Coordinates of C-alpha atoms and ligand atoms in Angstrom, one line a residue:
M1 CA -1.1 -22.8 -11.8
T2 CA 0.5 -19.7 -12.9
E3 CA 3.7 -18.4 -11.1
Y4 CA 2.9 -15.9 -8.5
K5 CA 3.6 -12.3 -9.6
A6 CA 3.4 -9.9 -6.6
P7 CA 1.2 -7.0 -7.1
T8 CA 3.7 -4.5 -6.1
Q9 CA 1.5 -1.5 -7.5
D10 CA -1.3 -2.1 -5.2
M11 CA 1.0 -3.0 -2.4
A12 CA 2.7 0.3 -2.6
F13 CA -0.5 2.2 -3.1
T14 CA -2.1 0.4 -0.1
L15 CA 0.9 1.5 2.2
R16 CA 1.1 5.0 1.1
E17 CA -2.4 5.9 0.5
V18 CA -4.6 3.7 2.7
A19 CA -2.2 2.9 5.8
S20 CA -0.8 6.4 5.9
F21 CA 2.8 4.7 5.8
F22 CA 4.8 7.8 5.1
D23 CA 2.9 9.9 7.8
M24 CA 4.1 6.9 10.2
V25 CA 7.6 7.3 8.7
K26 CA 7.7 10.9 9.6
T27 CA 6.3 10.6 12.8
C28 CA 8.4 7.8 13.9
G29 CA 11.5 9.5 12.6
Y30 CA 12.6 6.9 10.0
S31 CA 14.5 9.6 8.0
D32 CA 16.1 7.0 5.6
V33 CA 12.8 5.7 4.2
S34 CA 11.9 7.1 1.0
D35 CA 9.5 6.3 -2.0
E36 CA 12.3 4.9 -3.8
L37 CA 13.5 2.7 -1.1
V38 CA 10.1 1.2 -0.6
S39 CA 9.9 0.5 -4.4
A40 CA 13.3 -0.9 -4.4
I41 CA 12.6 -3.3 -1.7
L42 CA 9.0 -4.3 -3.1
D43 CA 10.7 -4.7 -6.5
E44 CA 13.6 -7.2 -5.1
A45 CA 11.0 -9.2 -3.0
A46 CA 8.9 -9.5 -6.1
K47 CA 11.8 -11.1 -7.9
F48 CA 12.8 -13.2 -5.1
S49 CA 9.2 -14.5 -4.4
G50 CA 8.1 -15.0 -8.0
S51 CA 11.5 -16.7 -9.3
V52 CA 12.7 -18.7 -6.5
L53 CA 9.8 -19.6 -4.1
S54 CA 6.8 -19.7 -6.3
P55 CA 8.4 -22.4 -8.5
L56 CA 8.8 -24.6 -5.4
N57 CA 5.3 -24.4 -4.2
K58 CA 3.8 -27.2 -6.2
S59 CA 6.7 -29.4 -6.2
G60 CA 7.0 -28.8 -2.3
D61 CA 3.3 -29.8 -1.6
R62 CA 3.7 -32.9 -3.7
A63 CA 7.0 -33.9 -2.2
G64 CA 6.1 -33.1 1.2
I65 CA 8.4 -33.7 4.3
S66 CA 9.9 -36.7 6.0
L67 CA 11.7 -37.6 9.3
N68 CA 14.9 -39.6 8.3
T69 CA 16.5 -42.2 10.7
N70 CA 18.7 -39.8 12.3
G71 CA 15.8 -37.7 13.2
E72 CA 16.3 -35.1 10.5
V73 CA 13.5 -33.5 8.7
V74 CA 14.0 -33.9 4.9
T75 CA 12.8 -30.8 3.1
P76 CA 11.6 -30.7 -0.4
E77 CA 14.3 -30.1 -3.1
G78 CA 15.3 -26.4 -3.6
F79 CA 13.9 -25.5 -0.1
A80 CA 17.2 -25.1 1.6
S81 CA 18.8 -23.2 -1.2
A82 CA 15.8 -21.0 -1.2
Y83 CA 16.4 -20.4 2.4
Q84 CA 20.0 -19.6 1.8
H85 CA 18.9 -17.1 -0.7
Y86 CA 16.5 -15.4 1.8
V87 CA 19.2 -15.3 4.3
D88 CA 21.8 -13.7 2.1
G89 CA 19.2 -11.2 0.6
G90 CA 18.9 -10.1 4.4
W91 CA 15.3 -10.5 4.0
G92 CA 14.6 -11.5 7.6
S93 CA 16.2 -8.6 9.2
L94 CA 14.4 -5.6 7.7
Q95 CA 12.4 -4.5 10.5
F96 CA 14.9 -5.3 13.6
D97 CA 17.1 -3.4 15.5
P98 CA 20.4 -2.5 14.0
H99 CA 22.2 -3.2 17.4
Y100 CA 21.3 -6.9 16.6
D101 CA 22.3 -6.3 12.9
G102 CA 18.8 -5.7 11.8
Q103 CA 18.2 -2.9 9.2
G104 CA 16.2 -0.7 11.6
L105 CA 13.0 -0.3 9.0
P106 CA 9.6 -0.1 10.0
F107 CA 7.6 -3.3 10.7
S108 CA 4.9 -2.2 8.3
L109 CA 7.6 -2.1 5.5
A110 CA 8.5 -5.7 6.1
I111 CA 4.7 -6.7 5.9
P112 CA 4.4 -6.5 1.8
V113 CA 7.5 -8.6 1.7
Q114 CA 6.1 -11.1 3.9
E115 CA 2.8 -11.1 2.1
M116 CA 4.9 -12.1 -1.1
L117 CA 6.7 -14.9 0.8
H118 CA 3.4 -16.4 1.8
A119 CA 1.8 -16.0 -1.4
A120 CA 4.5 -17.6 -3.5
N121 CA 5.0 -20.4 -1.1
M122 CA 3.0 -20.5 2.3
A123 CA 4.6 -23.6 3.6
W124 CA 7.9 -22.4 3.2
G125 CA 7.0 -18.7 4.3
L126 CA 6.1 -20.2 7.8
C127 CA 9.8 -20.7 8.8
P128 CA 10.4 -17.1 8.6
L129 CA 7.2 -16.3 10.1
L130 CA 7.8 -18.1 13.3
S131 CA 11.5 -17.0 13.4
Q132 CA 10.4 -13.3 13.2
G133 CA 7.9 -13.7 16.3
A134 CA 10.3 -15.4 18.2
V135 CA 13.0 -12.6 17.7
E136 CA 10.3 -10.1 18.7
A137 CA 9.6 -12.1 21.9
I138 CA 13.1 -12.4 22.8
F139 CA 14.0 -8.7 22.0
E140 CA 11.0 -7.4 24.0
N141 CA 11.3 -9.9 27.1
A142 CA 14.6 -11.3 27.6
N143 CA 17.6 -10.1 29.5
T144 CA 20.8 -8.9 27.8
K145 CA 22.5 -12.0 28.1
V146 CA 19.9 -14.1 26.5
K147 CA 19.4 -11.5 23.7
D148 CA 23.2 -11.4 23.0
L149 CA 23.4 -15.2 22.8
F150 CA 20.3 -15.6 20.4
L151 CA 19.3 -12.4 18.6
R152 CA 22.1 -11.6 15.9
P153 CA 21.9 -15.3 14.0
M154 CA 18.3 -15.2 14.6
V155 CA 17.9 -11.8 13.1
S156 CA 20.0 -12.6 10.2
G157 CA 18.1 -15.9 9.5
R158 CA 21.1 -18.2 10.0
W159 CA 19.0 -19.6 13.1
S160 CA 15.3 -19.8 13.0
G161 CA 12.7 -19.9 15.7
T162 CA 9.7 -21.9 16.5
M163 CA 6.8 -21.3 19.1
N164 CA 6.1 -24.3 21.4
L165 CA 2.7 -23.8 23.3
T166 CA 0.4 -26.6 22.3
E167 CA 0.3 -30.0 24.2
P168 CA -2.3 -32.8 23.6
Q169 CA -4.4 -31.7 26.5
S170 CA -3.6 -28.1 26.0
G171 CA -4.7 -26.3 22.8
S172 CA -6.9 -23.0 23.1
D173 CA -6.8 -23.4 26.8
L174 CA -2.9 -23.1 27.9
A175 CA -3.9 -23.1 31.5
T176 CA -3.8 -26.9 31.5
L177 CA -0.2 -27.2 30.0
R178 CA 2.1 -29.7 31.8
T179 CA 5.9 -29.3 30.3
S180 CA 8.0 -28.6 33.4
A181 CA 11.1 -26.5 33.9
R182 CA 13.5 -26.6 36.8
Q183 CA 16.3 -24.4 37.5
N184 CA 20.0 -25.6 37.3
G185 CA 22.7 -23.1 37.7
D186 CA 22.4 -20.3 35.3
H187 CA 19.9 -22.1 33.0
Y188 CA 16.9 -24.5 33.5
L189 CA 16.1 -28.0 32.4
I190 CA 12.9 -28.5 30.3
R191 CA 11.0 -31.8 30.2
G192 CA 7.9 -32.7 28.4
S193 CA 6.2 -32.9 24.8
K194 CA 4.8 -30.2 22.5
I195 CA 2.7 -31.1 19.4
F196 CA 2.0 -29.4 16.3
I197 CA 5.2 -27.3 16.2
T198 CA 5.7 -25.6 12.9
W199 CA 9.2 -25.9 11.6
G200 CA 10.3 -27.5 14.8
E201 CA 13.0 -29.6 13.1
H202 CA 14.8 -28.9 10.0
E203 CA 18.4 -28.5 8.4
M204 CA 17.8 -25.4 6.5
A205 CA 19.2 -23.2 9.3
E206 CA 22.3 -23.7 11.4
N207 CA 20.4 -23.6 14.8
I208 CA 16.7 -23.5 15.9
V209 CA 15.7 -21.6 19.0
H210 CA 12.6 -23.0 20.3
L211 CA 10.4 -20.6 22.5
V212 CA 8.8 -23.1 25.1
L213 CA 6.0 -22.5 27.7
A214 CA 6.6 -24.6 30.7
R215 CA 5.8 -24.8 34.4
L216 CA 8.2 -24.3 37.4
P217 CA 7.9 -26.7 40.2
D218 CA 6.0 -24.4 42.5
A219 CA 4.3 -22.3 39.9
P220 CA 0.6 -21.2 40.8
A221 CA -1.9 -23.2 38.8
G222 CA -3.2 -22.0 35.2
V223 CA -2.1 -19.4 33.2
K224 CA -0.3 -17.4 35.9
G225 CA 2.1 -20.2 36.7
I226 CA 3.5 -20.4 33.0
S227 CA 7.1 -19.3 32.2
L228 CA 8.8 -18.8 28.8
F229 CA 12.2 -20.4 27.8
A230 CA 14.5 -20.3 24.9
V231 CA 15.9 -23.8 24.1
P232 CA 18.4 -24.1 21.3
K233 CA 18.7 -27.2 19.2
Y234 CA 22.5 -26.9 19.5
L235 CA 23.8 -25.5 22.6
V236 CA 25.7 -22.3 22.2
N237 CA 29.1 -21.6 23.6
K238 CA 30.3 -18.2 25.2
D239 CA 31.8 -17.3 22.0
G240 CA 28.6 -17.9 20.2
A241 CA 29.9 -21.1 18.4
L242 CA 27.7 -24.1 18.2
G243 CA 28.3 -26.7 21.1
E244 CA 26.6 -30.1 21.3
R245 CA 23.1 -31.1 20.4
N246 CA 20.6 -30.1 23.2
D247 CA 18.0 -32.6 24.7
C248 CA 15.1 -32.1 22.5
R249 CA 14.1 -33.6 19.0
A250 CA 11.1 -34.2 16.7
L251 CA 9.6 -37.4 17.5
S252 CA 7.4 -37.5 14.5
L253 CA 5.6 -35.3 11.9
E254 CA 1.9 -34.9 11.4
H255 CA 0.3 -35.7 8.1
K256 CA -1.9 -32.8 7.0
L257 CA -4.8 -31.4 4.9
G258 CA -2.5 -28.7 3.6
I259 CA 1.1 -26.9 3.9
H260 CA 2.4 -30.4 3.0
A261 CA 6.0 -28.8 2.9
S262 CA 5.9 -27.4 6.5
P263 CA 7.0 -29.7 9.2
T264 CA 4.5 -29.8 11.8
C265 CA 6.5 -31.6 14.6
V266 CA 5.6 -33.6 17.8
M267 CA 8.8 -32.3 19.9
G268 CA 10.1 -34.2 22.9
F269 CA 12.0 -32.2 25.4
G270 CA 14.3 -33.7 28.1
D271 CA 14.0 -37.5 27.2
N272 CA 17.7 -37.7 28.4
G273 CA 17.6 -35.5 31.7
G274 CA 16.4 -32.2 30.7
A275 CA 16.8 -29.8 27.6
V276 CA 18.9 -26.8 28.5
G277 CA 16.6 -23.5 28.2
Y278 CA 17.0 -20.0 29.3
L279 CA 14.2 -17.9 30.9
V280 CA 12.7 -15.3 28.8
G281 CA 11.4 -12.5 31.0
E282 CA 10.2 -13.2 34.6
E283 CA 9.4 -16.7 36.0
N284 CA 5.5 -16.9 35.8
K285 CA 5.1 -14.3 33.3
G286 CA 5.7 -16.5 30.2
L287 CA 2.2 -16.0 28.6
A288 CA 2.6 -12.3 28.6
C289 CA 6.0 -12.5 27.1
M290 CA 4.6 -15.3 24.4
F291 CA 1.9 -12.6 23.5
T292 CA 4.5 -10.3 22.2
M293 CA 5.1 -13.1 19.7
M294 CA 1.4 -14.1 19.3
N295 CA 0.3 -10.5 18.6
N296 CA 2.9 -10.6 15.7
A297 CA 2.0 -13.9 14.6
R298 CA -1.7 -13.1 14.6
L299 CA -1.1 -10.0 12.2
T300 CA 1.0 -12.1 10.1
V301 CA -1.2 -15.1 9.9
G302 CA -3.9 -12.5 8.8
L303 CA -1.3 -11.5 6.3
Q304 CA -1.1 -15.2 5.1
G305 CA -4.8 -15.0 4.4
V306 CA -4.5 -12.1 2.2
A307 CA -1.5 -13.7 0.4
I308 CA -3.2 -17.0 -0.4
A309 CA -6.3 -15.2 -1.4
E310 CA -4.2 -13.0 -3.9
R311 CA -2.4 -16.2 -5.2
A312 CA -5.6 -18.0 -5.8
Y313 CA -7.1 -14.9 -7.4
Q314 CA -4.3 -14.7 -9.9
D315 CA -4.8 -18.3 -10.7
A316 CA -8.6 -17.8 -11.3
R317 CA -8.1 -14.5 -13.3
A318 CA -5.7 -16.4 -15.6
Y319 CA -8.0 -19.4 -16.0
A320 CA -10.9 -17.2 -16.7
F321 CA -9.4 -15.2 -19.5
D322 CA -8.1 -18.5 -21.0
R323 CA -10.8 -21.1 -20.8
V324 CA -13.4 -20.7 -23.6
Q325 CA -17.1 -22.1 -22.7
G326 CA -20.7 -21.1 -23.8
I327 CA -21.6 -18.0 -25.5
A328 CA -21.8 -15.0 -22.9
P329 CA -24.4 -12.1 -22.9
G330 CA -23.5 -9.8 -25.9
D331 CA -21.3 -12.1 -27.5
S332 CA -22.0 -14.4 -30.8
T333 CA -19.2 -16.7 -30.6
P334 CA -17.9 -18.8 -27.7
S335 CA -16.4 -16.6 -25.0
P336 CA -13.8 -16.8 -22.4
I337 CA -15.5 -17.5 -19.2
V338 CA -14.6 -14.1 -17.9
R339 CA -17.4 -12.7 -20.0
H340 CA -19.9 -14.9 -18.2
P341 CA -21.7 -12.5 -15.4
D342 CA -21.5 -15.0 -12.8
V343 CA -17.7 -15.6 -13.3
R344 CA -17.4 -11.8 -13.1
R345 CA -19.2 -11.9 -9.9
M346 CA -16.8 -14.5 -8.4
L347 CA -13.6 -12.7 -9.6
M348 CA -14.7 -9.4 -8.3
T349 CA -15.6 -10.9 -5.2
M350 CA -12.3 -12.4 -4.8
K351 CA -10.5 -9.3 -5.8
A352 CA -12.5 -6.9 -3.6
L353 CA -12.1 -9.3 -0.6
T354 CA -8.2 -9.7 -1.1
E355 CA -7.6 -6.0 -1.8
A356 CA -9.8 -5.0 1.3
G357 CA -7.9 -7.5 3.5
R358 CA -4.6 -6.0 2.3
C359 CA -5.8 -2.7 3.4
L360 CA -6.8 -4.0 6.7
A361 CA -3.6 -6.0 7.4
Y362 CA -1.4 -3.1 6.5
T363 CA -3.1 -0.5 8.3
G364 CA -3.0 -2.8 11.4
C365 CA 0.8 -3.1 11.1
T366 CA 1.3 0.8 10.5
A367 CA -0.8 1.3 13.8
V368 CA 1.8 -1.0 15.5
D369 CA 4.6 0.9 14.4
M370 CA 2.9 4.3 15.7
A371 CA 2.3 2.6 19.0
K372 CA 5.6 1.6 19.4
S373 CA 7.8 4.3 17.6
S374 CA 5.8 7.6 17.4
N375 CA 7.8 10.4 18.2
E376 CA 4.5 12.3 19.5
N377 CA 3.2 12.1 23.1
A378 CA 2.2 9.4 25.2
E379 CA -1.4 9.8 24.6
S380 CA -0.9 9.5 20.9
R381 CA 0.9 6.1 21.4
Q382 CA -1.8 5.1 23.7
Y383 CA -4.3 5.9 20.7
Y384 CA -2.3 4.0 18.2
Q385 CA -2.2 1.0 20.7
R386 CA -5.7 0.9 21.2
R387 CA -6.2 0.9 17.3
A388 CA -3.6 -1.9 16.9
D389 CA -5.2 -3.7 19.6
V390 CA -8.7 -3.7 18.0
M391 CA -7.1 -4.4 14.5
T392 CA -5.3 -7.7 15.5
P393 CA -8.3 -9.9 16.0
L394 CA -9.9 -8.3 12.9
V395 CA -6.9 -9.1 10.7
K396 CA -6.4 -12.4 12.0
G397 CA -10.1 -13.3 12.0
W398 CA -11.4 -11.6 9.0
C399 CA -8.5 -12.0 6.6
T400 CA -8.3 -15.9 7.2
E401 CA -12.0 -16.2 6.9
I402 CA -12.0 -14.5 3.4
A403 CA -9.1 -16.7 2.4
Q404 CA -11.4 -19.7 2.8
E405 CA -14.1 -18.0 0.5
V406 CA -11.6 -16.7 -2.1
T407 CA -9.7 -19.9 -2.4
S408 CA -13.0 -21.7 -2.6
L409 CA -14.1 -19.2 -5.4
A410 CA -10.9 -20.0 -7.3
I411 CA -11.9 -23.7 -7.6
Q412 CA -15.4 -22.8 -8.6
C413 CA -13.9 -20.7 -11.4
H414 CA -11.9 -23.5 -12.5
G415 CA -14.8 -25.9 -12.6
G416 CA -14.0 -29.7 -12.6
M417 CA -10.2 -28.5 -13.4
G418 CA -10.4 -26.8 -10.1
F419 CA -11.1 -30.0 -8.0
V420 CA -8.3 -32.1 -9.7
E421 CA -4.8 -31.3 -8.4
E422 CA -3.0 -30.6 -11.7
T423 CA -4.0 -26.9 -11.7
G424 CA -2.9 -26.1 -8.3
V425 CA -5.8 -24.2 -7.1
A426 CA -6.9 -27.1 -4.8
Q427 CA -3.7 -26.7 -3.1
H428 CA -4.5 -23.1 -2.1
Y429 CA -7.7 -24.3 -0.7
R430 CA -6.1 -27.0 1.2
D431 CA -3.3 -24.6 2.5
A432 CA -5.6 -21.9 3.4
R433 CA -7.5 -24.1 5.7
I434 CA -5.3 -24.1 8.8
L435 CA -5.3 -20.2 8.8
P436 CA -8.5 -19.8 11.0
I437 CA -7.2 -22.6 13.3
Y438 CA -3.7 -21.8 14.4
E439 CA -2.5 -19.0 16.3
G440 CA -5.6 -18.8 18.2
T441 CA -8.7 -20.1 16.5
N442 CA -11.2 -17.5 15.0
G443 CA -13.5 -18.1 17.8
I444 CA -10.8 -17.3 20.2
Q445 CA -10.1 -13.9 18.1
A446 CA -13.6 -13.1 18.4
L447 CA -13.7 -13.4 22.0
D448 CA -10.4 -11.2 22.2
L449 CA -12.4 -8.7 20.2
I450 CA -15.5 -8.7 22.4
G451 CA -13.6 -9.1 25.9
R452 CA -10.0 -7.4 26.1
K453 CA -10.8 -5.1 23.1
T454 CA -14.5 -3.9 23.8
R455 CA -15.7 -4.7 27.5
R456 CA -12.3 -3.9 28.9
D457 CA -12.2 -0.2 27.5
Q458 CA -16.0 0.0 27.5
G459 CA -15.9 0.2 23.6
A460 CA -13.4 3.4 23.5
G461 CA -11.2 1.7 20.8
I462 CA -14.2 0.7 18.6
N463 CA -15.7 4.0 19.0
E464 CA -12.7 5.8 17.8
L465 CA -12.5 3.7 14.7
L466 CA -16.3 4.5 14.2
S467 CA -15.8 8.0 14.5
D468 CA -12.8 7.9 11.8
I469 CA -15.3 6.3 9.3
K470 CA -18.1 8.7 10.0
Q471 CA -15.7 11.7 9.5
F472 CA -14.8 10.1 6.1
C473 CA -18.2 9.5 5.0
N474 CA -19.2 12.9 6.0
S475 CA -16.4 14.8 4.5
D476 CA -16.9 17.1 1.4
R477 CA -13.8 15.5 -0.2
T478 CA -15.3 12.1 0.0
Q479 CA -18.7 13.1 -1.0
R480 CA -17.3 14.9 -4.1
E481 CA -15.4 12.2 -5.5
L482 CA -17.3 8.8 -4.8
K483 CA -20.7 7.4 -5.5
A484 CA -23.3 8.3 -3.0
S485 CA -24.6 4.7 -2.7
T486 CA -21.2 3.5 -1.7
L487 CA -21.0 6.1 1.1
E488 CA -24.6 5.3 2.1
R489 CA -23.8 1.6 2.2
L490 CA -20.6 2.2 4.3
A491 CA -22.4 4.7 6.7
Q492 CA -25.2 2.1 7.1
A493 CA -22.8 -0.7 8.2
T494 CA -21.0 1.9 10.6
A495 CA -24.5 2.3 12.1
F496 CA -24.7 -1.4 12.5
V497 CA -21.6 -1.6 14.3
E498 CA -22.6 1.2 16.5
I499 CA -26.0 -1.0 17.2
A500 CA -23.9 -4.1 17.8
L501 CA -21.6 -2.2 20.3
E502 CA -24.5 -1.0 22.4
R503 CA -25.8 -4.7 22.5
V504 CA -22.5 -6.0 23.6
L505 CA -22.0 -3.4 26.3
E506 CA -25.6 -3.8 27.5
N507 CA -25.0 -7.4 27.8
Q508 CA -21.5 -7.4 28.7
H509 CA -21.8 -9.4 32.0
D510 CA -23.8 -12.2 30.0
E511 CA -21.0 -14.5 28.9
A512 CA -23.4 -16.7 26.9
F513 CA -24.6 -13.7 25.1
C514 CA -21.0 -12.6 24.5
G515 CA -19.9 -15.9 23.2
S516 CA -22.8 -16.4 21.1
V517 CA -22.4 -13.1 19.2
A518 CA -18.7 -12.8 19.3
F519 CA -18.2 -14.2 15.7
S520 CA -20.8 -12.1 14.2
Y521 CA -19.5 -9.1 16.0
M522 CA -16.0 -9.7 14.6
M523 CA -17.0 -10.4 11.1
L524 CA -19.4 -7.0 11.3
T525 CA -16.7 -4.8 12.6
A526 CA -14.0 -6.3 10.2
T527 CA -16.1 -6.0 7.2
T528 CA -17.0 -2.6 7.8
N529 CA -13.6 -1.4 8.6
A530 CA -12.1 -3.2 5.5
G531 CA -14.9 -1.7 3.6
W532 CA -14.0 1.9 4.8
L533 CA -10.4 1.3 4.1
L534 CA -11.1 0.0 0.5
T535 CA -13.3 3.1 0.0
K536 CA -10.4 5.4 1.4
A537 CA -8.3 3.8 -1.2
A538 CA -10.7 4.4 -3.9
L539 CA -11.0 8.2 -2.9
R540 CA -7.3 8.5 -3.7
A541 CA -7.7 6.6 -6.9
A542 CA -10.5 9.0 -8.0
E543 CA -8.4 12.1 -7.1
L544 CA -5.6 10.6 -8.7
S545 CA -7.5 9.9 -11.9
R546 CA -9.0 13.3 -12.1
Q547 CA -5.6 15.1 -12.0
S548 CA -4.2 13.1 -14.7
S549 CA -4.6 13.7 -18.4
Q550 CA -4.4 10.0 -19.1
P551 CA -5.6 8.1 -15.8
A552 CA -4.2 4.7 -15.4
P553 CA -6.9 1.9 -15.9
W554 CA -5.9 0.4 -12.6
L555 CA -7.0 3.6 -10.6
K556 CA -10.5 3.2 -12.3
A557 CA -10.4 -0.3 -11.3
K558 CA -9.8 0.6 -7.7
V559 CA -13.0 2.9 -7.5
Q560 CA -15.2 0.1 -9.2
T561 CA -13.5 -2.5 -6.7
A562 CA -14.6 -0.3 -3.8
D563 CA -18.0 0.2 -5.3
F564 CA -18.4 -3.4 -5.7
F565 CA -17.5 -4.3 -2.1
A566 CA -20.2 -1.7 -1.1
D567 CA -22.8 -3.3 -3.2
H568 CA -22.1 -7.0 -2.7
I569 CA -20.1 -7.5 0.5
L570 CA -21.3 -4.7 2.7
P571 CA -24.8 -6.0 2.8
R572 CA -23.5 -9.0 4.6
C573 CA -23.3 -6.7 7.7
S574 CA -27.2 -6.6 8.2
G575 CA -26.9 -10.4 8.5
Y576 CA -24.3 -10.1 11.2
L577 CA -26.3 -7.6 13.0
A578 CA -29.4 -9.7 13.0
S579 CA -27.4 -12.3 14.5
I580 CA -26.1 -10.4 17.3
V581 CA -29.5 -8.9 17.9
A582 CA -30.9 -12.6 17.9
G583 CA -28.2 -13.0 20.8
S584 CA -27.8 -16.3 22.5
E585 CA -31.3 -17.8 22.6
S586 CA -31.1 -20.1 19.7
T587 CA -27.7 -21.4 20.7
M588 CA -27.8 -21.7 24.5
A589 CA -31.4 -22.7 24.8
L590 CA -30.4 -25.9 23.0
D591 CA -29.9 -29.1 25.0
E592 CA -27.2 -31.5 24.2
A593 CA -29.9 -33.8 22.3
S594 CA -30.4 -30.9 19.8
F595 CA -27.1 -31.3 18.2
Ligands
LIG1 C1 -0.5 -27.0 10.8 C2 -0.6 -26.7 12.2 C3 0.6 -25.7 12.6 C4 0.5 -25.3 14.1 N1 1.7 -24.7 14.5 C5 1.8 -24.6 16.0 C6 2.9 -24.1 16.5 O1 3.9 -23.8 15.7 N2 3.0 -23.9 17.8 C7 2.2 -24.2 18.6 O2 2.3 -24.1 19.8 N3 1.0 -24.8 18.3 C8 0.7 -25.0 16.8 N4 -0.6 -25.4 16.3 C9 -1.5 -25.7 17.2 C10 -2.7 -24.7 17.1 O3 -2.1 -23.5 17.5 C11 -3.9 -25.3 17.7 O4 -4.3 -26.3 17.0 C12 -5.0 -24.3 18.1 O5 -4.8 -23.4 19.1 C13 -6.2 -25.1 18.4 O6 -6.0 -25.8 19.5 P1 -6.7 -27.1 19.5 O7 -6.3 -27.9 18.1 O8 -6.3 -28.0 20.7 O9 -8.2 -27.1 19.3 P2 -9.2 -27.0 20.8 O10 -8.7 -25.9 21.7 O11 -9.5 -28.3 21.1 O12 -10.5 -26.4 20.0 C14 -11.5 -27.2 19.1 C15 -12.6 -26.1 18.8 O13 -13.3 -25.8 19.9 C16 -13.3 -24.3 19.8 N5 -13.0 -23.8 21.2 C17 -12.0 -24.2 22.1 N6 -12.1 -23.4 23.0 C18 -13.0 -22.5 22.9 C19 -13.3 -21.3 23.7 N7 -12.8 -21.0 24.9 N8 -14.2 -20.5 23.0 C20 -14.7 -20.8 22.0 N9 -14.4 -21.8 21.3 C21 -13.4 -22.7 21.7 C22 -12.0 -23.8 18.9 O14 -12.4 -22.7 18.3 C23 -11.9 -24.9 17.9 O15 -12.6 -24.6 16.8 C24 -0.5 -25.7 15.0 C25 -1.6 -26.7 14.4 C26 -1.7 -27.0 13.2 C27 -2.8 -27.7 12.8

């Protein structure tokens, strides 16, 4: 395994030229954010991720984590000092409010930084990922007292955060959760247990703030009776100093397929009378509050897909240039395998999917910034909110699906050496496998896209996206610079999404139909959107190349990557559409004996 080298050039280009980052900066009034600042942040984050986190990835996977007799999680060597490095560097506070000691930068600027953390060391990166979502949920929903109690140390990273939803009987369906809460003066007492809690216990941070979903005694049944509580590992005195240990602890750790260095805990709350918790938001409105955290986490989990795909691609590319085997077409002596057409196919598939995923994730995150902070009118903010809403399941669903394909191809490029653990690519494959499962499985993301993001607004958000793509395909500028076949394939995929949308709206009251086609609908829409954004990148690369006397090779490669995507990935859209047109008959007509 090679050490991770952050693709800062592609990251900066994607932000600037694809995600319209500087338009957002202007519209949102981030007057201090310049090109120089972006480069400085990306360069420093690249150093941190490449030299501190990446070398701990393989050793962390091998060492794993354990729970000692004091109930403390023992993390792999180097993890705690890397965490301290992260806190000292202020990496956790980039996008948060200066009132709570944040740096007041755009969310979308924190995104390439987070990509680097996950690419370098996904298991370690999960700790900040959850913390950032917890900060967001408290910031958006809690009262001033709770914010003042928790936010500053969480923003700085001195305290970390977790998300406690899942219970044994309550996974995708949170309506069934049983953890209870009852008021006790100015706080609540929480009792129950949670499973699968990422970084639920560790000693890297001074305190951990668990965001816990629980039910009050007379709460309505189902999701309308869930409240959200902030439950600190150590109680916090009025002056902010840490007090005694709260009544919550990790009972055991899961043994997992991947992310071995990330503790996934079974958590017990209130075994000795009740864990002290503070209400976040209103009683019985907890799920809506948690959605602030989940939406953030869904985008960043999608980003993890891009990150691990990039890491796997870097390893496969290095190996393909190094490994000599057979004689490739046009060669007379044994060739590095990168010269074999099928290896080139695999590498280009990996590269095209990864770069397209980056375009999708960064664009989704700038839409979030625009929806939240645009100084334009309310109509414009609503427009960007619709775009962010549509993009969230696409980013989570598609980027985590392509991570499976890319990490698997990385193994294939390594041949037998990929299947053994020494090369390290097997770890990427194992680590990536959780991504389509947690943070709402991809089946749930697809239902979100077809339900809340299509039926609810009768396709308004999707139609706005399609109209942008069509405008792009038809513009003189695009047609002048790009290959006709690339634009034809993109236009064709866009037409497929239109047909799919029509089918979905025609059958919108047929739940079996919607459930059967949802995944294909998500993949079709995301593949088209990602293909568009990659082609948008190619357009700017072509223009910059033409304007330069000595065009940089990577600009040419950008155009070639978009052409490859159009030739080899966009054709998948016709398969997705065919499956949508087939509808639910071949799934729902089956009786149980057919399985
Ligand atoms: C490593 C790891 C870390 C995790 N971290 C956290 C964490 O920090 N906090 C936390 O609260 N949870 C966490 N989880 C839990 C995770 O979010 C759940 O595993 C996930 O939501 C799925 O729930 P489940 O496992 O109960 O699967 P189930 O809900 O039992 O689903 C099983 C399968 O059925 C499908 N399915 C279920 N319901 C539907 C439906 N309505 N429509 C279509 N398909 C459906 C799903 O797609 C899935 O493939 C973590 C899990 C793991 C493995």
